[in-house]
């Protein structure tokens, strides 16, 4: 009995010392902040109808997390909803701490109804705008919010200090119950379209019953505003613009870029952009508007969400500035921006190619010049032969997504826990291939339907600590089902070193890589019938999810796991798990 008490006491002292060590580490590196997230159902009225939906702290979008570069944030998530839940801190690298990354059944078992779990969010080199969202089924439709990472105290932005800042979050709105629609989509393979897009939770005055609640950004003539823009929409990429105002892009995915002046942006699901806009036009009301960019042939929501960029000091300005005004005459309609057309692939690709890292002394880049591991990964919409289900295109099969022709099967317990504890398991395998199973004209026309059929598996790719990795995402056109795919890698930012159309050529295309100032991002768009190449050094050990950020494609199996092995020291190895992890 005495021995048992001694063992309990030693475990307690060990835990106390570990917590003290982490506390001292965090105090040396940055501040510590605490948040509470209460997940519960709340009533919302949009588009002439009211529904109950799961939210965080009763708001849609959810609360903004704020931190300085290098801080540590603890978020205690209390799940009082009906469904299992996890939260992912999108774009936070979480060095050596995959336990708090959040994807369900990848790094943790879900937080069950009536229970709670505290996430330790470790910020390192991130600076700018990121976001958080649920990572369980489609619950991120209503559970998401922005993360603002400010420069370290005593430092400033690498661009002129804005007068004010505003968060802009694009979301999907469904009149029905999102989880019920998810369950139907799993069975039928056909997801329902959203009923609206929203800006900061409001559809805008082009949708029914939405005129009085349209989001308004109140601005003053002569001031510059930093817009922290997040695309939290489930299944559509977006074009966005502010009528008659230039936009200056200064950051993306928590990293700064060389300023890009444009009159529109294209933002993919999962991506964030930091955008400066100066209120320098004749004071009036101007529409902000966003609508889908569509690359494929599938149906999509074709509505347009709007907000008002509203000058508030126009009536007090001199006549030399007031060339015309509608803000003092609200009956006049605001001017509308010239957005690219729905299918303007050239505009989308031009915008993506314009983004380049700052690459200066204060914000250097470390692009791997020599590669240890190259992975060629086809990104495909496939079919799975399942007689009891149906697909919108081929009767007797269900839609699926695949990477290297493997359609992901979600395990029933967390891969990270299984891997870390070296448990005997049949949960996953270590044989995700470095190449597609066969080579063909990936972007060709009239490809045989046999290329559509995928295999199923829960497969991981393992790389050694500190290896330099190149992944080439190759889009495919099997079955005429090509479209853009926003690919996201957890635990890392990476350099987008190349992007192009057609089939990737391993001999000639790398000669045109940008190895000097490529953007440092965590989500990239693989162009329709094209390819994108990324590079990074595998210096964050752990189990990290990679998937398409179109929710329907992730549900169909366009996912895989990257495992980065421990280094040779404790400082280059996965940290021990928290004292409490949710059970499956």
XYZ file of N, CA and C in Angstrom, residues 44-279:
708
model
N -30.553 31.272 -34.613
C -30.183 32.331 -35.549
C -31.245 32.424 -36.632
N -31.521 33.645 -37.066
C -32.481 33.888 -38.142
C -31.755 34.479 -39.345
N -31.832 33.777 -40.458
C -31.277 34.244 -41.725
C -32.216 33.777 -42.835
N -32.269 34.519 -43.928
C -33.015 34.118 -45.125
C -34.468 33.782 -44.781
N -35.066 34.564 -43.909
C -36.496 34.472 -43.586
C -36.853 33.280 -42.704
N -35.874 32.568 -42.149
C -36.202 31.421 -41.303
C -35.226 31.342 -40.138
N -35.679 30.684 -39.067
C -34.888 30.562 -37.848
C -34.514 29.103 -37.631
N -33.288 28.882 -37.176
C -32.858 27.523 -36.859
C -31.939 27.556 -35.650
N -31.769 26.397 -35.027
C -30.834 26.227 -33.932
C -29.576 25.567 -34.482
N -28.406 26.072 -34.081
C -27.160 25.501 -34.588
C -26.083 25.622 -33.526
N -25.064 24.776 -33.646
C -23.972 24.738 -32.688
C -23.030 25.917 -32.926
N -22.716 26.643 -31.857
C -21.822 27.789 -31.956
C -20.848 27.774 -30.787
N -19.863 28.654 -30.864
C -18.946 28.887 -29.752
C -19.316 30.210 -29.095
N -19.605 30.154 -27.822
C -19.968 31.332 -27.020
C -21.133 32.102 -27.636
N -22.013 31.379 -28.346
C -23.233 31.965 -28.869
C -23.065 32.893 -30.046
N -21.903 32.890 -30.709
C -21.681 33.834 -31.812
C -21.357 33.104 -33.106
N -21.699 33.745 -34.217
C -21.400 33.239 -35.555
C -20.973 34.411 -36.440
N -19.715 34.437 -36.903
C -18.618 33.524 -36.561
C -18.272 33.601 -35.070
N -17.374 32.698 -34.654
C -17.014 32.615 -33.252
C -16.032 33.692 -32.836
N -15.623 33.683 -31.564
C -14.742 34.724 -31.028
C -13.364 34.729 -31.682
N -12.746 35.900 -31.663
C -11.401 36.074 -32.215
C -10.372 35.762 -31.130
N -9.391 34.916 -31.474
C -8.244 34.695 -30.588
C -7.158 35.703 -30.946
N -6.583 36.332 -29.932
C -5.517 37.315 -30.161
C -4.263 36.902 -29.399
N -3.134 37.046 -30.052
C -1.863 36.701 -29.422
C -0.766 37.518 -30.081
N 0.373 37.572 -29.415
C 1.578 38.116 -30.017
C 2.458 36.962 -30.493
N 3.290 37.262 -31.454
C 4.203 36.242 -31.954
C 4.975 35.607 -30.795
N 4.980 34.268 -30.750
C 5.701 33.544 -29.707
C 4.907 33.268 -28.456
N 3.655 33.742 -28.387
C 2.830 33.487 -27.204
C 2.353 32.036 -27.156
N 1.839 31.661 -26.006
C 1.132 30.395 -25.831
C -0.277 30.700 -25.347
N -1.251 30.033 -25.944
C -2.659 30.262 -25.606
C -3.277 28.938 -25.183
N -4.010 28.950 -24.080
C -4.767 27.795 -23.629
C -6.250 28.054 -23.872
N -6.916 27.114 -24.541
C -8.342 27.232 -24.805
C -9.039 26.004 -24.231
N -9.887 26.221 -23.253
C -10.655 25.132 -22.651
C -11.982 25.030 -23.393
N -12.173 23.934 -24.119
C -13.362 23.728 -24.940
C -14.354 22.866 -24.175
N -15.521 23.430 -23.874
C -16.597 22.719 -23.179
C -17.653 22.346 -24.213
N -17.854 21.080 -24.429
C -18.810 20.626 -25.442
C -20.157 20.337 -24.797
N -21.108 21.251 -24.982
C -22.468 21.051 -24.495
C -23.441 20.814 -25.649
N -22.895 20.432 -26.808
C -23.732 20.121 -27.954
C -24.118 18.651 -27.983
N -24.693 18.236 -29.115
C -25.171 16.861 -29.265
C -24.128 15.949 -29.893
N -23.104 16.534 -30.530
C -22.181 15.728 -31.327
C -20.767 15.815 -30.767
N -19.964 14.808 -31.113
C -18.537 14.878 -30.831
C -17.929 16.071 -31.560
N -16.858 16.606 -30.985
C -16.257 17.797 -31.594
C -14.760 17.815 -31.344
N -14.006 18.431 -32.256
C -12.608 18.807 -32.037
C -12.412 20.185 -32.651
N -11.345 20.867 -32.246
C -11.025 22.185 -32.795
C -9.603 22.141 -33.352
N -9.444 22.663 -34.566
C -8.132 22.757 -35.226
C -7.723 24.216 -35.308
N -6.457 24.480 -35.015
C -5.904 25.835 -35.017
C -5.141 25.987 -36.330
N -5.874 26.370 -37.357
C -5.438 26.287 -38.744
C -4.280 27.261 -39.000
N -3.142 26.687 -39.372
C -1.965 27.494 -39.677
C -1.006 27.654 -38.524
N -1.395 27.207 -37.315
C -0.480 27.228 -36.175
C 0.362 25.955 -36.240
N 1.667 26.117 -36.307
C 2.534 24.961 -36.548
C 2.635 24.029 -35.337
N 2.373 24.536 -34.140
C 2.387 23.693 -32.941
C 3.693 22.886 -32.829
N 4.837 23.531 -32.709
C 6.100 22.784 -32.716
C 6.150 21.706 -31.646
N 6.362 20.471 -32.086
C 6.489 19.273 -31.245
C 5.220 18.989 -30.465
N 4.115 19.613 -30.814
C 2.895 19.490 -30.017
C 1.701 19.091 -30.886
N 1.794 17.970 -31.607
C 0.653 17.563 -32.434
C -0.580 17.214 -31.613
N -0.411 16.986 -30.304
C -1.537 16.622 -29.439
C -2.638 17.678 -29.465
N -2.282 18.922 -29.731
C -3.264 20.002 -29.709
C -3.639 20.485 -31.101
N -3.288 19.731 -32.135
C -3.589 20.177 -33.501
C -5.072 20.058 -33.827
N -5.720 18.988 -33.381
C -7.173 18.955 -33.411
C -7.930 18.084 -34.385
N -7.382 17.592 -35.510
C -8.235 16.829 -36.418
C -8.700 15.512 -35.797
N -9.996 15.278 -35.883
C -10.631 14.125 -35.259
C -10.064 12.810 -35.784
N -9.698 11.916 -34.877
C -9.169 10.580 -35.156
C -7.803 10.600 -35.849
N -7.202 11.791 -35.997
C -5.834 11.871 -36.498
C -4.896 12.118 -35.321
N -5.104 13.233 -34.617
C -4.259 13.542 -33.465
C -4.982 13.354 -32.148
N -6.285 13.192 -32.161
C -7.007 13.016 -30.910
C -8.344 12.337 -31.163
N -8.877 11.740 -30.116
C -10.272 11.315 -30.127
C -11.123 12.543 -29.822
N -12.351 12.568 -30.287
C -13.151 13.780 -30.150
C -13.564 14.070 -28.711
N -13.899 15.344 -28.477
C -14.453 15.779 -27.195
C -15.933 15.407 -27.210
N -16.322 14.515 -26.339
C -17.685 14.008 -26.358
C -18.646 14.977 -25.676
N -19.928 14.922 -26.026
C -20.912 15.802 -25.380
C -20.851 15.692 -23.866
N -20.876 16.855 -23.211
C -20.830 16.885 -21.754
C -19.442 16.881 -21.170
N -18.393 16.859 -22.018
C -17.018 16.843 -21.507
C -16.252 18.052 -22.038
N -15.001 18.175 -21.619
C -14.186 19.307 -22.060
C -12.745 18.862 -22.261
N -11.997 19.685 -22.963
C -10.574 19.424 -23.210
C -9.884 20.772 -23.401
N -8.694 20.912 -22.806
C -7.931 22.154 -22.921
C -6.816 21.997 -23.934
N -6.843 22.851 -24.954
C -5.808 22.874 -25.987
C -4.701 23.851 -25.585
N -3.460 23.418 -25.762
C -2.312 24.305 -25.598
C -1.830 24.697 -26.990
N -1.989 25.950 -27.335
C -1.677 26.426 -28.682
C -0.358 27.191 -28.618
N 0.658 26.642 -29.252
C 2.006 27.210 -29.176
C 2.302 27.958 -30.473
N 2.401 29.267 -30.383
C 2.758 30.084 -31.541
C 4.278 30.198 -31.617
N 4.797 30.148 -32.829
C 6.246 30.233 -33.011
C 6.574 31.369 -33.973
N 6.648 31.083 -35.277
C 7.032 32.113 -36.252
C 5.831 32.737 -36.950
N 4.615 32.288 -36.615
C 3.428 32.831 -37.282
C 3.268 34.310 -36.930
N 2.838 35.084 -37.927
C 2.574 36.511 -37.713
C 1.594 36.968 -38.786
N 0.443 37.432 -38.352
C -0.589 37.829 -39.303
C -1.918 37.205 -38.923
N -2.680 36.805 -39.938
C -4.021 36.278 -39.717
C -4.063 34.776 -39.965
N -4.603 34.044 -39.003
C -4.880 32.619 -39.142
C -6.339 32.411 -38.723
N -6.735 31.173 -38.501
C -8.101 30.948 -38.032
C -8.203 29.613 -37.343
N -9.291 29.430 -36.614
C -9.580 28.157 -35.954
C -10.931 27.652 -36.446
N -11.103 26.330 -36.427
C -12.388 25.777 -36.851
C -12.535 24.349 -36.327
N -13.784 23.914 -36.230
C -14.044 22.528 -35.861
C -13.459 21.607 -36.922
N -12.998 20.443 -36.485
C -12.431 19.473 -37.424
C -13.109 18.122 -37.224
N -14.434 18.172 -37.146
C -15.248 16.965 -36.996
C -16.390 17.051 -37.994
N -16.410 16.142 -38.948
C -17.476 16.116 -39.952
C -17.608 17.512 -40.592
N -18.845 18.050 -40.678
C -19.016 19.379 -41.281
C -19.341 20.445 -40.251
N -19.009 20.186 -38.988
C -19.373 21.131 -37.940
C -18.625 22.456 -38.058
N -17.576 22.513 -38.885
C -16.887 23.792 -39.034
C -17.741 24.826 -39.761
N -18.876 24.404 -40.357
C -19.764 25.371 -41.003
C -20.215 26.445 -40.033
N -20.398 26.091 -38.762
C -20.871 27.062 -37.777
C -19.863 27.318 -36.668
N -18.802 26.516 -36.608
C -17.824 26.639 -35.516
C -16.484 27.059 -36.112
N -16.248 28.346 -36.149
C -14.989 28.874 -36.674
C -14.827 30.335 -36.265
N -13.601 30.804 -36.333
C -13.306 32.196 -36.011
C -11.875 32.524 -36.381
N -11.515 33.779 -36.261
C -10.195 34.257 -36.673
C -9.188 34.155 -35.539
N -7.919 34.034 -35.919
C -6.784 34.149 -35.003
C -5.929 35.311 -35.496
N -5.660 36.265 -34.628
C -4.819 37.412 -34.982
C -3.521 37.302 -34.203
N -2.416 37.167 -34.930
C -1.089 37.081 -34.314
C -0.347 38.373 -34.622
N -0.158 39.185 -33.601
C 0.494 40.485 -33.765
C 2.013 40.334 -33.705
N 2.753 41.309 -34.251
C 4.211 41.278 -34.091
C 4.593 41.314 -32.610
N 5.775 40.823 -32.298
C 6.234 40.872 -30.913
C 6.144 42.303 -30.386
N 5.883 42.433 -29.097
C 5.815 43.762 -28.505
C 7.141 44.491 -28.705
N 7.039 45.750 -29.100
C 8.236 46.540 -29.392
C 8.631 46.531 -30.851
N 7.939 45.697 -31.660
C 8.195 45.682 -33.101
C 6.909 46.102 -33.826
N 6.997 46.247 -35.127
C 5.848 46.725 -35.896
C 5.702 45.924 -37.181
N 4.648 46.241 -37.925
C 4.418 45.603 -39.214
C 5.502 46.022 -40.211
N 5.777 45.185 -41.219
C 6.721 45.574 -42.276
C 6.042 46.402 -43.370
N 4.990 47.099 -43.021
C 4.282 48.012 -43.925
C 3.730 49.139 -43.061
N 3.318 50.255 -43.670
C 2.824 51.380 -42.867
C 1.699 50.962 -41.932
N 1.786 51.432 -40.698
C 0.798 51.077 -39.684
C -0.598 51.501 -40.129
N -1.547 50.564 -40.197
C -2.907 50.945 -40.577
C -3.567 51.753 -39.464
N -4.566 52.543 -39.856
C -5.307 53.315 -38.855
C -6.215 52.417 -38.022
N -6.812 51.429 -38.664
C -7.699 50.508 -37.964
C -7.611 49.138 -38.626
N -8.116 48.118 -37.914
C -8.142 46.760 -38.444
C -9.559 46.206 -38.343
N -9.894 45.302 -39.257
C -11.208 44.674 -39.248
C -11.068 43.243 -39.748
N -11.748 42.310 -39.087
C -11.756 40.917 -39.518
C -12.933 40.692 -40.458
N -12.670 40.050 -41.592
C -13.697 39.703 -42.577
C -13.683 38.187 -42.744
N -14.770 37.524 -42.347
C -14.849 36.064 -42.466
C -15.985 35.704 -43.410
N -15.654 34.948 -44.444
C -16.661 34.411 -45.362
C -17.072 33.027 -44.873
N -18.378 32.795 -44.807
C -18.894 31.514 -44.318
C -20.011 31.017 -45.220
N -20.354 29.739 -45.066
C -21.506 29.138 -45.743
C -22.703 29.184 -44.799
N -23.885 29.408 -45.371
C -25.105 29.359 -44.576
C -26.042 28.312 -45.157
N -26.488 27.420 -44.301
C -27.450 26.388 -44.683
C -28.722 26.596 -43.868
N -29.856 26.566 -44.531
C -31.122 26.662 -43.800
C -31.359 25.416 -42.944
N -30.905 24.270 -43.425
C -31.130 23.023 -42.718
C -30.054 22.738 -41.687
N -30.191 21.595 -41.013
C -29.233 21.131 -40.026
C -28.005 20.577 -40.747
N -26.851 21.176 -40.498
C -25.636 20.819 -41.230
C -25.242 19.370 -40.978
N -25.356 18.897 -39.749
C -24.943 17.534 -39.450
C -25.867 16.510 -40.100
N -27.156 16.823 -40.191
C -28.067 15.924 -40.890
C -27.717 15.876 -42.373
N -27.378 17.026 -42.949
C -26.975 17.044 -44.355
C -25.686 16.284 -44.576
N -24.770 16.376 -43.605
C -23.523 15.608 -43.704
C -23.821 14.112 -43.719
N -24.667 13.662 -42.803
C -24.990 12.232 -42.743
C -25.646 11.750 -44.034
N -26.500 12.583 -44.645
C -27.111 12.229 -45.925
C -26.051 12.159 -47.024
N -25.109 13.117 -46.999
C -24.075 13.142 -48.037
C -23.165 11.928 -47.952
N -22.915 11.440 -46.731
C -22.086 10.248 -46.567
C -22.759 9.039 -47.226
N -24.080 8.963 -47.118
C -24.817 7.836 -47.684
C -24.967 7.974 -49.190
N -25.363 9.154 -49.649
C -25.677 9.333 -51.072
C -24.462 9.723 -51.903
N -23.450 10.320 -51.252
C -22.307 10.822 -52.005
C -22.567 12.155 -52.661
N -23.724 12.767 -52.412
C -24.086 14.028 -53.070
C -24.381 15.067 -51.996
N -23.467 16.021 -51.750
C -23.717 17.039 -50.726
C -24.678 18.115 -51.226
N -25.450 18.662 -50.310
C -26.348 19.755 -50.660
C -25.569 21.070 -50.756
N -26.072 21.949 -51.625
C -25.455 23.257 -51.762
C -25.866 24.146 -50.595
N -25.019 25.114 -50.268
C -25.389 26.092 -49.256
C -26.478 27.002 -49.802
N -27.200 27.641 -48.903
C -28.270 28.559 -49.299
C -27.777 29.993 -49.427
N -26.610 30.286 -48.875
C -26.046 31.636 -48.980
C -24.588 31.598 -48.585
N -23.846 32.615 -49.036
C -22.561 32.962 -48.462
C -22.807 34.119 -47.501
N -21.942 34.262 -46.510
C -22.087 35.372 -45.581
C -20.769 36.104 -45.403
N -20.864 37.392 -45.083
C -19.732 38.210 -44.645
C -19.958 38.527 -43.172
N -19.073 38.039 -42.332
C -19.207 38.212 -40.883
C -20.603 37.826 -40.393
N -21.095 36.713 -40.936
C -22.347 36.134 -40.473
C -23.599 36.647 -41.147
N -23.474 37.641 -42.050
C -24.647 38.229 -42.701
C -24.608 37.982 -44.209
N -25.717 37.522 -44.802
C -25.725 37.230 -46.245
C -25.598 38.464 -47.124
N -26.148 39.588 -46.703
C -26.117 40.780 -47.541
C -27.411 40.975 -48.296
N -27.603 42.187 -48.820
C -28.919 42.605 -49.301
C -29.339 42.025 -50.644
N -28.536 41.167 -51.250
C -28.988 40.483 -52.474
C -29.734 39.189 -52.146
N -29.714 38.787 -50.879
C -30.455 37.612 -50.436
C -31.755 38.056 -49.759
N -32.774 37.203 -49.735
C -34.055 37.586 -49.129
C -33.934 37.826 -47.619
N -34.730 38.778 -47.139
C -34.830 39.094 -45.705
C -33.484 39.482 -45.107
N -32.608 40.091 -45.876
C -31.251 40.366 -45.393
C -30.847 41.827 -45.526
N -31.733 42.670 -46.026
C -31.362 44.046 -46.302
C -30.982 44.799 -45.031
N -31.766 44.635 -43.975
C -31.553 45.411 -42.758
C -30.329 44.950 -41.972
N -29.870 43.745 -42.211
C -28.759 43.200 -41.422
C -27.443 43.156 -42.187
N -27.401 43.704 -43.393
C -26.177 43.678 -44.201
C -24.996 44.239 -43.408
N -23.882 43.535 -43.458
C -22.684 43.974 -42.740
C -22.177 45.288 -43.313
N -21.814 46.210 -42.437
C -21.289 47.515 -42.846
C -19.932 47.750 -42.181
N -18.947 48.071 -42.992
C -17.637 48.470 -42.501
C -17.595 49.995 -42.541
N -17.620 50.619 -41.379
C -17.661 52.076 -41.283
C -16.240 52.623 -41.378
N -16.008 53.491 -42.361
C -14.668 54.014 -42.615
C -14.714 55.535 -42.654
N -13.543 56.132 -42.498
C -13.411 57.579 -42.591
C -12.452 57.921 -43.721
N -12.814 58.948 -44.444
C -11.999 59.368 -45.586
C -10.554 59.620 -45.146
N -9.610 59.080 -45.930
C -8.192 59.297 -45.683
C -7.533 58.248 -44.814
N -8.307 57.391 -44.167
C -7.718 56.374 -43.301
C -7.475 55.066 -44.062
N -6.486 54.292 -43.583
C -6.159 52.998 -44.166
C -6.564 51.891 -43.194
N -7.173 50.854 -43.746
C -7.718 49.764 -42.934
C -7.038 48.454 -43.317
N -6.674 47.691 -42.308
C -6.135 46.349 -42.520
C -7.285 45.357 -42.398
N -7.639 44.725 -43.503
C -8.683 43.715 -43.511
C -8.029 42.347 -43.339
N -8.425 41.644 -42.278
C -7.927 40.293 -42.025
C -8.992 39.331 -42.543
N -8.745 38.753 -43.721
C -9.774 38.032 -44.463
C -9.565 36.521 -44.331
N -10.648 35.816 -44.010
C -10.632 34.358 -43.840
C -11.708 33.754 -44.732
N -11.362 32.715 -45.497
C -12.373 31.960 -46.239
C -12.698 30.693 -45.465
N -13.824 30.735 -44.725
C -14.290 29.589 -43.949
C -15.402 28.835 -44.660
N -15.648 29.149 -45.935
C -16.717 28.500 -46.696
C -16.390 27.025 -46.898
N -17.412 26.181 -46.897
C -17.179 24.742 -46.956
C -16.669 24.280 -48.307
N -17.288 24.732 -49.398
C -17.051 24.048 -50.677
C -16.817 24.959 -51.881
N -16.596 26.244 -51.661
C -16.373 27.130 -52.801
C -15.200 28.071 -52.561
N -14.440 28.279 -53.632
C -13.435 29.331 -53.657
C -14.131 30.633 -54.040
N -13.507 31.770 -53.726
C -14.202 33.047 -53.878
C -13.365 34.088 -54.596
N -14.049 34.929 -55.376
C -13.523 36.224 -55.786
C -14.134 37.277 -54.865
N -13.334 38.292 -54.491
C -13.810 39.355 -53.606
C -13.227 40.684 -54.064
N -14.029 41.742 -53.901
C -13.565 43.069 -54.292
C -14.345 44.124 -53.526
N -13.773 45.313 -53.441
C -14.447 46.498 -52.902
C -14.584 47.480 -54.058
N -15.792 47.898 -54.351
C -16.038 48.736 -55.527
C -15.167 49.992 -55.504
N -14.462 50.224 -56.633
C -13.695 51.445 -56.902
C -12.530 51.675 -55.943
N -12.113 50.656 -55.203
C -10.977 50.777 -54.285
C -9.938 49.710 -54.613
N -8.670 50.125 -54.586
C -7.591 49.163 -54.746
C -7.356 48.414 -53.437
N -6.942 47.167 -53.574
C -6.582 46.335 -52.440
C -5.080 46.063 -52.500
N -4.398 46.177 -51.382
C -2.967 45.879 -51.319
C -2.768 44.664 -50.419
N -2.359 43.540 -51.015
C -2.146 42.298 -50.264
C -0.777 42.368 -49.604
N -0.719 42.185 -48.273
C 0.554 42.278 -47.545
C 0.876 41.005 -46.771
N -0.057 40.047 -46.725
C 0.224 38.818 -45.998
C -0.746 37.723 -46.373
N -0.324 36.490 -46.169
C -1.196 35.337 -46.383
C -0.753 34.201 -45.481
N -1.715 33.519 -44.876
C -1.456 32.326 -44.055
C -0.437 32.572 -42.942
N -0.520 33.735 -42.307
C 0.349 34.018 -41.174
C 1.780 34.331 -41.540
N 2.010 34.840 -42.761
C 3.346 35.246 -43.194
C 3.196 36.446 -44.128
N 4.188 37.335 -44.128
C 4.110 38.543 -44.940
C 4.592 38.277 -46.365
N 4.096 39.091 -47.281
C 4.514 38.997 -48.682
C 4.876 40.387 -49.194
N 5.537 40.408 -50.333
C 5.761 41.680 -51.024
C 4.396 42.262 -51.404
N 4.158 43.545 -51.146
C 2.826 44.115 -51.409
C 2.402 43.921 -52.871
N 1.154 43.509 -53.041
C 0.554 43.320 -54.358
C -0.686 44.196 -54.435
N -0.714 45.116 -55.389
C -1.863 45.999 -55.566
C -2.782 45.400 -56.630
N -4.048 45.256 -56.296
C -4.998 44.596 -57.186
C -6.383 45.170 -56.948
N -7.320 44.896 -57.858
C -8.711 45.323 -57.639
C -9.615 44.146 -57.278
N -9.021 42.946 -57.088
C -9.787 41.787 -56.640
C -8.829 40.803 -55.982
N -9.388 39.894 -55.204
C -8.615 38.774 -54.687
C -9.344 37.481 -55.027
N -8.598 36.387 -55.090
C -9.176 35.047 -55.143
C -8.674 34.335 -53.899
N -9.598 33.865 -53.072
C -9.239 33.249 -51.801
C -9.903 31.883 -51.707
N -9.103 30.861 -51.395
C -9.593 29.485 -51.373
C -9.974 29.094 -49.957
N -10.849 28.099 -49.777
C -11.198 27.653 -48.427
C -9.961 27.259 -47.631
N -9.867 27.770 -46.415
C -8.711 27.519 -45.570
C -7.684 28.623 -45.612
N -7.699 29.452 -46.639
C -6.686 30.492 -46.815
C -7.060 31.756 -46.053
N -6.039 32.503 -45.633
C -6.245 33.826 -45.061
C -5.401 34.831 -45.834
N -5.875 36.065 -45.885
C -5.159 37.147 -46.548
C -5.215 38.390 -45.676
N -4.094 39.111 -45.602
C -4.046 40.422 -44.952
C -4.029 41.476 -46.054
N -5.017 42.364 -46.026
C -5.259 43.275 -47.139
C -5.418 44.699 -46.616
N -4.669 45.626 -47.186
C -4.812 47.045 -46.868
C -5.737 47.708 -47.888
N -6.645 48.548 -47.402
C -7.499 49.343 -48.289
C -7.599 50.733 -47.688
N -7.368 51.731 -48.524
C -7.429 53.122 -48.086
C -8.729 53.756 -48.559
N -9.405 54.422 -47.644
C -10.660 55.114 -47.976
C -10.321 56.441 -48.641
